Structures are given as structure tokens and as C-alpha cells.
mmCIF file of C-alpha atoms in Angstrom:
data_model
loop_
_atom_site.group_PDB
_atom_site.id
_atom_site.type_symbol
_atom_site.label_atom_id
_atom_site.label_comp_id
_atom_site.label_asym_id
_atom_site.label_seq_id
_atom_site.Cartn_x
_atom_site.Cartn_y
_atom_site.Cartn_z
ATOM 1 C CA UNK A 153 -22.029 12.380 -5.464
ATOM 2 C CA UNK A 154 -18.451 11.929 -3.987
ATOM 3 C CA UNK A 155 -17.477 14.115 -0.839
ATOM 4 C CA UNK A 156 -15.155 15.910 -2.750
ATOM 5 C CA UNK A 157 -15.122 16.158 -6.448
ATOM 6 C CA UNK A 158 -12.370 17.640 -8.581
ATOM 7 C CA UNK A 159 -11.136 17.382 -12.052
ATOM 8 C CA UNK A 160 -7.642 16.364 -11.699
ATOM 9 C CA UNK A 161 -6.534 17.876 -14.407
ATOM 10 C CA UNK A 162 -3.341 18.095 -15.173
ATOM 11 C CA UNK A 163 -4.471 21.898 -16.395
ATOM 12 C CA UNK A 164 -1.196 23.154 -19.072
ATOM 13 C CA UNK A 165 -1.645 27.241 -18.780
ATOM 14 C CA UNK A 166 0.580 29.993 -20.185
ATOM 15 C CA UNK A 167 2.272 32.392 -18.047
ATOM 16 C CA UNK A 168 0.328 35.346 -17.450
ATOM 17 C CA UNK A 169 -3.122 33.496 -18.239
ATOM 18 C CA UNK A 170 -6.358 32.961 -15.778
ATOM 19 C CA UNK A 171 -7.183 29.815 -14.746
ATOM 20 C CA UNK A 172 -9.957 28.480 -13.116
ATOM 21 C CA UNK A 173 -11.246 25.216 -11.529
ATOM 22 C CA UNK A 174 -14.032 24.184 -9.980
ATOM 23 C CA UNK A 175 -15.007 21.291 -7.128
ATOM 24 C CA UNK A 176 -18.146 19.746 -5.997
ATOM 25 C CA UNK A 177 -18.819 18.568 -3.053
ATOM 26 C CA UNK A 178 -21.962 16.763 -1.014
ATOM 27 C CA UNK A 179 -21.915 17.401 2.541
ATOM 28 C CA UNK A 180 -24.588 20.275 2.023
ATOM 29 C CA UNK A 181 -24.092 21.195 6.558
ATOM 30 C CA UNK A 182 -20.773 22.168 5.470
ATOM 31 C CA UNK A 183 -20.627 25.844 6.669
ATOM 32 C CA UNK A 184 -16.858 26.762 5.557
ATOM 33 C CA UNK A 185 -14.587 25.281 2.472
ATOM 34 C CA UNK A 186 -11.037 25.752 1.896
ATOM 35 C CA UNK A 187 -8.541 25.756 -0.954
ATOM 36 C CA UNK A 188 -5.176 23.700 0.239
ATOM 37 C CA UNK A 189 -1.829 24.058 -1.886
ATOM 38 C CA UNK A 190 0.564 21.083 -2.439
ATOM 39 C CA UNK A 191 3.825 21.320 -4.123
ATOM 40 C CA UNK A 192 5.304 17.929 -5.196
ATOM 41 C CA UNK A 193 6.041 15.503 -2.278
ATOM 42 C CA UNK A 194 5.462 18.257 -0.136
ATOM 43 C CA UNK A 195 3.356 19.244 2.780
ATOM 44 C CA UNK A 196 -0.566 21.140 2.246
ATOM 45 C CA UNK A 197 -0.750 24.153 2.953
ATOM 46 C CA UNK A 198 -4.049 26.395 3.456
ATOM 47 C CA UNK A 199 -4.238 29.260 0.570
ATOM 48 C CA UNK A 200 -7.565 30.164 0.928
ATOM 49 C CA UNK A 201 -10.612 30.270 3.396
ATOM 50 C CA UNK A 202 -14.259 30.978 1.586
ATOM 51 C CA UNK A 203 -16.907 30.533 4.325
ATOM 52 C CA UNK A 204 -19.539 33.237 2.662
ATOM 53 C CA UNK A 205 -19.775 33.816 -1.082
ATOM 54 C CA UNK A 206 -16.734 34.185 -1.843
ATOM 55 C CA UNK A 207 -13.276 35.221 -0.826
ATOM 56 C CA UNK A 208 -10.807 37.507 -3.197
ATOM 57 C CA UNK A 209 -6.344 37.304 -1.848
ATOM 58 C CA UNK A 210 -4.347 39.338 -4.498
ATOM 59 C CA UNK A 211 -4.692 36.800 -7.679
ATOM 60 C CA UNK A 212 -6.598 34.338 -6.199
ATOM 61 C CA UNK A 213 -10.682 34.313 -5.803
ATOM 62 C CA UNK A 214 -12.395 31.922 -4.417
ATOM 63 C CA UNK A 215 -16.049 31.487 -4.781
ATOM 64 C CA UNK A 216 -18.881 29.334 -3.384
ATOM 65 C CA UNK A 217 -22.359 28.052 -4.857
ATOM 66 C CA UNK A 218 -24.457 26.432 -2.297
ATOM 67 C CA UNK A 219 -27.471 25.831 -4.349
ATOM 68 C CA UNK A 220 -24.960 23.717 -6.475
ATOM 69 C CA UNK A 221 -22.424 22.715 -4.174
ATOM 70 C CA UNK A 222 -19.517 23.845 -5.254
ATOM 71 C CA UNK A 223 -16.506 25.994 -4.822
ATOM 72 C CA UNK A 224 -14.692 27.332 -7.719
ATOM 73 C CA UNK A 225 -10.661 29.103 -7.849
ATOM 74 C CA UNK A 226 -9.707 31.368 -10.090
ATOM 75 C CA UNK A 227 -5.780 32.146 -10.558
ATOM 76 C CA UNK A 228 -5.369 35.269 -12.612
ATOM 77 C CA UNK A 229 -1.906 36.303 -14.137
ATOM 78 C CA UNK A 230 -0.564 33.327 -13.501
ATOM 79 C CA UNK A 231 3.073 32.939 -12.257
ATOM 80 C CA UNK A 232 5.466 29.736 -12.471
ATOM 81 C CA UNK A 233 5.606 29.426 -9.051
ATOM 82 C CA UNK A 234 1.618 28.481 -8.817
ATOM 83 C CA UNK A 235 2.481 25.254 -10.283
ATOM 84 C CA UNK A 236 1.160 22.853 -7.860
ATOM 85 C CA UNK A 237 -1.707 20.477 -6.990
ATOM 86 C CA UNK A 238 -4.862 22.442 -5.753
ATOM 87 C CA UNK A 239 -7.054 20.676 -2.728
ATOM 88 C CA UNK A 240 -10.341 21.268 -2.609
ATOM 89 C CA UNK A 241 -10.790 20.708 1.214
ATOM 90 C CA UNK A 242 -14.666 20.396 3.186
ATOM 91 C CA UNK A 243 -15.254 19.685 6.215
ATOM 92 C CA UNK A 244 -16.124 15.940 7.531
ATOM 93 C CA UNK A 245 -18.672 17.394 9.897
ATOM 94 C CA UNK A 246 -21.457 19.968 9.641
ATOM 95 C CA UNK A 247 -19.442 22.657 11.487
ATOM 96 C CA UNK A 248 -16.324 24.340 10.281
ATOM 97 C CA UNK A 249 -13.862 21.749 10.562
ATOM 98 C CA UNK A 250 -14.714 20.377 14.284
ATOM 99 C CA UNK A 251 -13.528 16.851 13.344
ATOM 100 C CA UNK A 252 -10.877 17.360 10.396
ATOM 101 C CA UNK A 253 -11.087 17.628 6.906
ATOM 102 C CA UNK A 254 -12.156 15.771 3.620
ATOM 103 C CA UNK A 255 -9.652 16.672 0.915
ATOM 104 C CA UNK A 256 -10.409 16.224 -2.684
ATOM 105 C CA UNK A 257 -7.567 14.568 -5.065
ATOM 106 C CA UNK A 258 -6.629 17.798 -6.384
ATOM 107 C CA UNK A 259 -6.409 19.240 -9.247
ATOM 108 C CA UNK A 260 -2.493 19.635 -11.056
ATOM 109 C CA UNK A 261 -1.759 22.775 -12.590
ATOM 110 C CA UNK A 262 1.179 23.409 -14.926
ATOM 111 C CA UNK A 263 2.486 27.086 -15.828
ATOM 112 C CA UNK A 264 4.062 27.111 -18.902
ATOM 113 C CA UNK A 265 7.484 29.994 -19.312
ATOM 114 C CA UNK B 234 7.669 28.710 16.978
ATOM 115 C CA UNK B 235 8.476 25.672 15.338
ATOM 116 C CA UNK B 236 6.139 23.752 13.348
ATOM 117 C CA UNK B 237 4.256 20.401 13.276
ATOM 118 C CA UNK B 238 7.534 17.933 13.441
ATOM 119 C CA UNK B 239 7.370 14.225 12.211
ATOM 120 C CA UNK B 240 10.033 12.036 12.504
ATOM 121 C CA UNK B 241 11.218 9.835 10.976
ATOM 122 C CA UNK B 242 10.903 11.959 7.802
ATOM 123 C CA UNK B 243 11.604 8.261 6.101
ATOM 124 C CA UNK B 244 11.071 4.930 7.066
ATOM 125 C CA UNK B 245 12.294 1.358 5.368
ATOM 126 C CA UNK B 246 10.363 -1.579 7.185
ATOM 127 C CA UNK B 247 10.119 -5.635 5.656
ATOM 128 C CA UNK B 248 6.673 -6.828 5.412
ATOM 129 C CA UNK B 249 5.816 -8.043 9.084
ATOM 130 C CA UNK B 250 7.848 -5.395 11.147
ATOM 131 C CA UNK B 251 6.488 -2.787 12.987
ATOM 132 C CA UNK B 252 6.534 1.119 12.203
ATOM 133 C CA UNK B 253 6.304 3.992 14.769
ATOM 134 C CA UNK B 254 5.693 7.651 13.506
ATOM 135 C CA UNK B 255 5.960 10.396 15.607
ATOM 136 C CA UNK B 256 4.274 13.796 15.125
ATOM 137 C CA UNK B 257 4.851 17.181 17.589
ATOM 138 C CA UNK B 258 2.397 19.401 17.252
ATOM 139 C CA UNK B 259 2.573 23.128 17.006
ATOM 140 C CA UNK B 260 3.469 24.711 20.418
ATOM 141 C CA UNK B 261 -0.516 25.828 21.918
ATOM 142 C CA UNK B 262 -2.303 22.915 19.580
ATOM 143 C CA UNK B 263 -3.976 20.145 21.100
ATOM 144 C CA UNK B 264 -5.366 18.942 18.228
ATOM 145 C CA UNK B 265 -4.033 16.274 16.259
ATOM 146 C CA UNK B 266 -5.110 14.618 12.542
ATOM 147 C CA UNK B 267 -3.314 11.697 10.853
ATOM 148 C CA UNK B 268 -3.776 11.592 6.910
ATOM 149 C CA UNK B 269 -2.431 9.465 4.815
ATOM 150 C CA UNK B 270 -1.371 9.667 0.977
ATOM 151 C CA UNK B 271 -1.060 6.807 -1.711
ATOM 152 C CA UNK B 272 1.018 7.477 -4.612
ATOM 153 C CA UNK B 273 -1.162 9.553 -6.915
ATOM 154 C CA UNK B 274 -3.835 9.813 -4.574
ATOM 155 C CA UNK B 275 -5.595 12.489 -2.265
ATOM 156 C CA UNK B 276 -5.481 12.709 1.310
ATOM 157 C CA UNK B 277 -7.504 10.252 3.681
ATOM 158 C CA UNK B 278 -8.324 10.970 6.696
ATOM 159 C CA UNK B 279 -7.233 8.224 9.373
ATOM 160 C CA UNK B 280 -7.817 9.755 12.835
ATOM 161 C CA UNK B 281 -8.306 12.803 14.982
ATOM 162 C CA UNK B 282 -6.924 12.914 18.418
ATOM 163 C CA UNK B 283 -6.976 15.064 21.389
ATOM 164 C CA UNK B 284 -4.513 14.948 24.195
ATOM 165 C CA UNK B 285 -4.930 11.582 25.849
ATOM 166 C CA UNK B 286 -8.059 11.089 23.924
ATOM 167 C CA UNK B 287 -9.033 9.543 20.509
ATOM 168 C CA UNK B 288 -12.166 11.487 19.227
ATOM 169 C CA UNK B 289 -12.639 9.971 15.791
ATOM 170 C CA UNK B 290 -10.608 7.210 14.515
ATOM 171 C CA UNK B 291 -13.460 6.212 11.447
ATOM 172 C CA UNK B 292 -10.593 6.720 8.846
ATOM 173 C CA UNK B 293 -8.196 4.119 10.494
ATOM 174 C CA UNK B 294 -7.862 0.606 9.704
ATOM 175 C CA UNK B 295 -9.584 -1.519 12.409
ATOM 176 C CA UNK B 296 -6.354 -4.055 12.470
ATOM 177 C CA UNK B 297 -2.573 -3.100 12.771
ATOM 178 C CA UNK B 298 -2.841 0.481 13.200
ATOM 179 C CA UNK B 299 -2.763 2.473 16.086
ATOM 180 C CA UNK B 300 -2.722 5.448 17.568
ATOM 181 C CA UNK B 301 -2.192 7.660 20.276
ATOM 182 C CA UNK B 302 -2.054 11.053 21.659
ATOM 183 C CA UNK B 303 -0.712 10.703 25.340
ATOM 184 C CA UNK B 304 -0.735 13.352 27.884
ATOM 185 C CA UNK B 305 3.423 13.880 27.442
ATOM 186 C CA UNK B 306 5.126 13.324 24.063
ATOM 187 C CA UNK B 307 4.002 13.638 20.629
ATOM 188 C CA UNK B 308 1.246 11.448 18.976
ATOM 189 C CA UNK B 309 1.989 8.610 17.501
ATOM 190 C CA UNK B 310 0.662 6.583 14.532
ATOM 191 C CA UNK B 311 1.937 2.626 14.943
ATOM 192 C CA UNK B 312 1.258 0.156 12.628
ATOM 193 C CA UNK B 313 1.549 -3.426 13.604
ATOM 194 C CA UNK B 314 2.850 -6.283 10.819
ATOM 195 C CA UNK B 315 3.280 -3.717 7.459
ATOM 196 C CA UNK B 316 2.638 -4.817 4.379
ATOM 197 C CA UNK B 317 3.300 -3.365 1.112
ATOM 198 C CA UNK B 318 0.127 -1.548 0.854
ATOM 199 C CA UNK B 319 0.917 0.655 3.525
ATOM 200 C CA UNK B 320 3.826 2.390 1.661
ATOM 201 C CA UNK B 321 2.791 5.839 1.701
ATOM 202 C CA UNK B 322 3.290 9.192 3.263
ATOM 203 C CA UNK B 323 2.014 9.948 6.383
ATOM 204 C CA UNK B 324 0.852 13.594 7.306
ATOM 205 C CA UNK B 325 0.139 14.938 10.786
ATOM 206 C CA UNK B 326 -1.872 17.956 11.263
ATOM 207 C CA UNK B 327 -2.285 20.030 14.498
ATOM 208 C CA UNK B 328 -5.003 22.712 14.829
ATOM 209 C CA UNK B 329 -5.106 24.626 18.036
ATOM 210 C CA UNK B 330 -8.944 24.518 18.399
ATOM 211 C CA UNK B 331 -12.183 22.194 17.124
ATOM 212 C CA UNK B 332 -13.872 24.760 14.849
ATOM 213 C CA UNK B 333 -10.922 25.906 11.949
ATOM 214 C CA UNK B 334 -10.420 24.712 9.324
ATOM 215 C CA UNK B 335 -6.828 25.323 8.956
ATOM 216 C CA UNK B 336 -5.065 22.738 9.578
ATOM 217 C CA UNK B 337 -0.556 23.226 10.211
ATOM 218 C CA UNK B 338 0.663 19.757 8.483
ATOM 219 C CA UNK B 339 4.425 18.632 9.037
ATOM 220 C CA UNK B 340 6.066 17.691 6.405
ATOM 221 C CA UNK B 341 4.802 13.959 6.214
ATOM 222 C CA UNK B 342 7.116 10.710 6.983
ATOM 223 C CA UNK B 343 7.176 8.449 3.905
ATOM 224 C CA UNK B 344 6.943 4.633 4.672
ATOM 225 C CA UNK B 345 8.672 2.000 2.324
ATOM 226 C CA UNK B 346 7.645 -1.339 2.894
ATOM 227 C CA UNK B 347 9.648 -4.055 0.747
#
């Protein structure tokens, strides 16, 4: 299994629809995960932290299955402006991010008007 | 409090020539993280620095690149005799301690080499 595993999509989604994606990963010491944002040509940026379960910020959920090893995100009423490329981020060493990050490729997401 | 700064924000080198990126980190980090992104391609991790001290440079190439994280003055990523496979952006991260995982990236310095 990779370190980080994610469909790269691109996913095409209505406006207004739910959307969901899911990544695997195989450090299985990894205590936290994270969900990075990245607009074209742009800089990450963290959207979400999911170090138990699960984590829940307005639209966004994040959710985690250690027995399987992966994290999932789930966009509901989706706006235009969460068109972007979605990081699936672990960290490279068994604590929470002690010596930096492994980011998955991403996966692309495309709101439709 | 301004942000992780990289400079030059874009950088033309010929193969053979020598490139020098510079990244601040965010006023209170002393971490540091290079990445670097091929077209169409994720994130690799290259090297994590402390001030004045390289703790993990596993992602880096073992010839032509460089780095450095002195005591005064930003980090900086140098890469000896470019060639055209290292065109690509170049993100710095700070974090201001060891155990987060959120990382503040700048806003990357792309490198063209012809």
C-alpha cells in the first residue's frame, strides 16, 4: 500500500450536491490526519484536523477508520468556491506531525453552476 | 503577522546555473519544511530544518541540492548545476512546534529551467 492513497478524480458535482472522497493510507503509528486545500497554482492550506473519529466544520466532515486505514471527506451543499484539489495529508512519523508531512496527490473536485 | 515569505516567487535558470530560494518563516516558527511539486503531481517532501540544524533531509536529492536554516536569515533551498527536471514549484512550510500538523506554506517559488 502507498503512504497516501487517493483517487484523483477529477470528481464533476452539481451545485448544492454532497460529495465525498475517501484516502488510504499505511503508516498505521499515525496518530492525527489532516485534510489540506489547494486552489490552482496556489499554496495548501489546512481545512481540516481529524485526530479521533472524526471531525464535523460547518459543511465539511471528516472521518477516520483505523481498522481500515483511511480517512474519508464529505462536502455537503456544495458551493463553487470548493472547487479545488483536496490533500489527504499523514504524518511521516508515528507522532502527530513531529517530522513533516506525507501529502497524497489529491483529489480535483469540480462544482458545476 | 506576516506569513511564510519565499522569494523569488519565480525563477528562470539555463541548465548548469545555480538557483537560490529563500523562505521566511512565520514570526515565532522555528520550524522549517521544503516540498516540492512536479507539474501534475503531489507534494514531496525534501527536508525539515530547525534553526541552524538539519533534522531530516531523507526527501532531498543527495547531489546538487542544499539546504540550510542558519541562525540569522531565512532558510534556504540551493540547488547546484539545474537541469530541466528540477522545474517545479517549491513550497516552504514553517510550523512553530514538532508535534502539529499544520503546517503555514508560502506561496511557493516556481523554477524554470530551459
Amino acid at each position: 500500500r502507498k503512504e497516501v492513497e487517493q483517487d484523483p478524480g477529477p470528481f464533476n458535482v452539481p451545485e448544492g450536491a454532497t460529495v465525498a472522497f475517501n484516502c488510504t493510507y499505511s503508516n498505521s503509528a499515525s496518530q492525527s490526519f489532516f485534510w489540506y486545500r489547494q486552489d490552482c497554482r496556489k499554496e495548501p492550506k489546512l481545512l481540516m484536523s481529524v485526530y479521533s473519529s472524526g471531525n464535523e466544520d460547518g459543511r465539511f466532515t471528516a472521518q477516520l477508520n483505523r481498522a481500515s486505514q483511511y480517512i474519508s471527506l464529505l462536502i455537503r451543499d456544495s458551493k463553487l468556491s470548493d472547487s479545488a484539489t483536496y490533500l489527504c495529508v499523514v504524518p511521516r512519523g508515528s507522532g502527530g506531525g513531529a517530522d513533516g508531512l506525507t501529502f497524497g496527490k489529491g483529489t480535483h473536485l469540480i462544482i458545476q453552476p | 503577522n506576516a506569513g511564510v515569505m519565499q522569494n523569488p516567487r519565480h525563477l528562470v535558470r539555463r541548465r548548469g546555473q545555480e538557483a537560490r530560494l529563500r523562505c521566511s518563516p512565520m514570526k515565532g516558527h522555528s520550524h522549517v519544511y521544503w516540498y516540492r511539486q512536479l507539474p501534475e503531481e503531489g507534494l514531496k517532501f525534501m527536508v525539515y530544518l530547525q534553526k541552524e540544524n538539519i533534522i531530516d533531509e531523507s526527501g532531498m536529492p543527495k547531489e546538487r541540492f542544499s539546504a540550510e536554516f542558519p541562525k540569522e536569515g531565512p532558510s534556504i533551498l540551493r540547488i547546484q548545476q539545474v537541469v530541466r527536471g528540477d522545474s517545479a514549484a517549491y513550497f516552504c512550510a514553517s510550523s512553530i512546534g514538532a508535534n502539529t500538523g499544520e503546517l503555514f506554506f508560502g506561496e511557493g517559488s516556481r523554477l524554470t529551467v530551459l
